[in-house]
Coordinates of C-alpha atoms in Angstrom, one line a residue:
M1 CA 194.3 139.8 -41.7
S2 CA 195.2 143.4 -41.3
R3 CA 191.5 144.4 -40.9
F4 CA 191.0 141.6 -38.3
T5 CA 192.7 140.4 -35.1
V6 CA 192.2 136.8 -34.4
V7 CA 191.9 135.7 -30.7
D8 CA 192.0 131.9 -30.1
T9 CA 189.7 130.4 -27.6
A10 CA 189.9 127.2 -25.6
L11 CA 187.9 125.4 -28.2
A12 CA 189.8 124.4 -31.4
G13 CA 188.6 126.3 -34.4
V14 CA 186.3 128.6 -32.4
V15 CA 187.9 132.1 -32.6
A16 CA 186.9 135.6 -31.7
V17 CA 187.6 138.0 -34.5
E18 CA 188.1 141.7 -33.7
R19 CA 187.4 144.1 -36.5
T20 CA 189.5 147.2 -37.1
R21 CA 187.5 150.3 -37.6
I22 CA 188.7 153.0 -40.0
G23 CA 187.1 156.2 -39.1
D24 CA 187.1 160.0 -39.4
A25 CA 184.7 162.9 -38.6
R26 CA 182.1 161.3 -40.9
G27 CA 181.9 158.0 -39.0
F28 CA 183.7 154.6 -39.7
L29 CA 184.0 151.6 -42.0
S30 CA 184.3 148.1 -40.5
R31 CA 184.8 145.1 -42.8
L32 CA 182.5 142.4 -41.7
F33 CA 183.8 139.6 -43.8
S34 CA 186.6 138.8 -46.3
A35 CA 186.6 135.4 -48.0
D36 CA 190.4 135.3 -48.2
A37 CA 190.9 136.3 -44.6
F38 CA 188.3 133.9 -43.2
A39 CA 189.5 131.0 -45.4
E40 CA 192.8 131.2 -43.4
L41 CA 190.6 130.5 -40.3
G42 CA 188.8 127.5 -41.9
F43 CA 185.7 129.2 -43.2
V44 CA 186.3 127.9 -46.8
L45 CA 182.8 127.2 -48.0
P46 CA 181.0 130.1 -49.7
I47 CA 178.4 132.0 -47.7
S48 CA 175.2 130.2 -48.4
Q49 CA 172.8 132.0 -46.1
I50 CA 172.7 135.3 -44.1
N51 CA 170.3 135.7 -41.2
H52 CA 169.4 138.7 -39.1
T53 CA 167.7 138.4 -35.6
L54 CA 166.3 140.7 -33.0
T55 CA 166.0 139.7 -29.4
Q56 CA 164.0 142.2 -27.5
K57 CA 164.6 141.5 -23.8
A58 CA 167.8 141.3 -21.8
G59 CA 168.2 137.9 -20.1
T60 CA 166.6 136.0 -23.1
V61 CA 168.5 132.8 -24.1
R62 CA 168.4 131.3 -27.6
G63 CA 170.1 128.0 -28.5
M64 CA 171.9 125.7 -28.5
H65 CA 171.5 125.0 -32.2
F66 CA 173.5 123.1 -34.8
Q67 CA 173.1 121.4 -38.2
R68 CA 174.0 117.7 -38.5
P69 CA 176.4 116.4 -41.2
P70 CA 176.4 116.5 -44.1
S71 CA 174.8 119.8 -43.7
A72 CA 177.0 121.0 -40.8
E73 CA 177.9 124.6 -41.1
D74 CA 180.5 127.2 -40.2
K75 CA 178.9 130.2 -38.7
L76 CA 180.2 133.8 -38.2
V77 CA 178.1 135.7 -35.6
T78 CA 178.2 139.5 -35.3
C79 CA 176.3 141.7 -32.9
L80 CA 174.9 144.8 -34.7
S81 CA 173.2 146.4 -31.7
G82 CA 173.0 145.8 -28.0
Q83 CA 175.3 143.3 -26.3
V84 CA 175.2 139.5 -26.1
F85 CA 177.0 136.6 -24.4
D86 CA 177.6 134.3 -27.4
V87 CA 178.4 130.7 -26.7
A88 CA 179.8 127.7 -28.7
V89 CA 179.8 124.2 -27.4
D90 CA 182.2 121.6 -28.9
L91 CA 180.2 118.5 -30.0
R92 CA 183.1 116.9 -31.9
R93 CA 183.7 113.5 -30.2
G94 CA 187.3 112.8 -29.9
S95 CA 188.1 116.5 -29.4
Q96 CA 190.0 117.4 -26.3
T97 CA 187.3 119.9 -25.5
Y98 CA 184.3 117.7 -26.2
L99 CA 181.2 119.1 -24.5
R100 CA 183.1 122.1 -23.2
W101 CA 181.8 125.6 -24.0
H102 CA 183.3 129.0 -24.6
G103 CA 181.5 132.4 -24.4
E104 CA 182.4 135.8 -25.7
I105 CA 180.7 139.2 -25.2
L106 CA 179.8 140.6 -28.6
S107 CA 178.7 144.2 -29.2
P108 CA 179.2 146.9 -31.8
D109 CA 181.5 148.7 -29.3
N110 CA 184.0 145.9 -29.0
Q111 CA 183.8 145.0 -32.8
R112 CA 184.0 141.3 -31.9
A113 CA 182.5 138.4 -33.9
L114 CA 182.6 134.7 -33.1
L115 CA 183.6 132.2 -35.8
I116 CA 181.9 128.8 -34.9
P117 CA 183.1 125.8 -36.9
Q118 CA 181.2 122.7 -38.0
G119 CA 180.6 120.4 -35.1
C120 CA 179.8 123.1 -32.5
A121 CA 176.4 124.1 -31.1
H122 CA 175.6 127.8 -30.9
G123 CA 173.5 129.9 -28.6
F124 CA 173.5 133.3 -26.8
Q125 CA 172.0 135.4 -24.1
A126 CA 170.9 139.0 -24.6
L127 CA 172.7 141.2 -22.1
T128 CA 170.7 144.3 -23.1
D129 CA 167.3 145.0 -24.6
E130 CA 167.1 145.2 -28.4
C131 CA 170.0 142.9 -29.5
E132 CA 170.4 142.4 -33.2
L133 CA 172.7 139.7 -34.6
L134 CA 173.9 139.0 -38.1
Y135 CA 174.8 135.4 -39.0
L136 CA 176.8 134.3 -42.0
H137 CA 176.3 130.6 -42.7
S138 CA 178.4 128.3 -44.9
R139 CA 175.3 126.1 -45.6
A140 CA 171.6 126.7 -46.0
Y141 CA 169.3 125.7 -43.2
L142 CA 167.7 122.3 -43.7
P143 CA 165.0 121.3 -41.2
D144 CA 165.9 117.6 -41.5
A145 CA 169.5 118.4 -40.4
E146 CA 168.5 120.6 -37.5
G147 CA 169.8 119.6 -34.0
A148 CA 169.9 121.3 -30.6
L149 CA 170.8 120.7 -27.0
N150 CA 169.1 122.3 -24.0
A151 CA 170.8 125.5 -23.0
L152 CA 169.9 124.7 -19.4
D153 CA 171.5 121.2 -19.4
P154 CA 173.6 120.8 -16.2
A155 CA 176.0 118.6 -18.2
L156 CA 176.9 121.6 -20.2
A157 CA 176.9 123.9 -17.2
I158 CA 176.9 127.1 -19.2
D159 CA 177.4 130.0 -16.9
W160 CA 174.9 132.5 -18.3
P161 CA 175.8 136.0 -17.0
L162 CA 172.2 137.1 -16.3
T163 CA 169.2 135.4 -14.7
I164 CA 167.3 133.8 -17.7
T165 CA 164.2 135.9 -18.2
E166 CA 162.9 134.2 -21.3
I167 CA 163.6 131.0 -23.4
S168 CA 161.3 129.7 -26.0
A169 CA 159.2 126.6 -25.3
R170 CA 160.9 125.0 -28.3
D171 CA 164.4 125.7 -26.9
R172 CA 163.3 124.6 -23.4
A173 CA 162.2 121.3 -24.8
H174 CA 165.5 120.4 -26.5
R175 CA 167.1 117.3 -25.2
Y176 CA 169.6 117.0 -22.4
I177 CA 172.8 115.1 -23.0
D178 CA 172.4 111.4 -22.2
H179 CA 174.2 108.1 -22.9
D180 CA 172.6 108.1 -26.4
F181 CA 174.3 111.4 -27.4
S182 CA 177.3 110.7 -29.6
G183 CA 178.2 114.1 -30.8
F184 CA 179.8 114.7 -34.2
P185 CA 182.4 112.6 -35.9
S186 CA 185.8 114.2 -35.4

């Protein structure tokens, strides 16, 4: 892990990964992923899908998305431009941190990424205009496995750093946690 520093979070398996830049007068190199290094952190499935997103306006919230088993995925999220508050919510029933969230500021400047394991929902808020994220997924997206919770759910009580300026109608319509919500098997 010499190219990466791992920072544990309060949620088991959710870790912040700080990348080491190697640079000189020409610029720098930063390793985004190493299968061997990330296998030590539990990201053992091959990368199945890579997504790139652009969020144009500061204050925009996207999420809280996940894939249901057996299509549950590990996800490594990196911010390529701008700055985001990236959030994971533990949905693993039986976990000591069930329904708790953890947020990290991700940006090119801090060289941080967030590794989000299966059984966690993911979302983020753009802290600047023009935020680009790169996602590495261990499983391909399947519409029938898609799940989501409402990022505004008071039961989650996510402390978004900025006033929310935009959230899609689709994300705003996601369910709130109720007595029928059972989470993921642990």
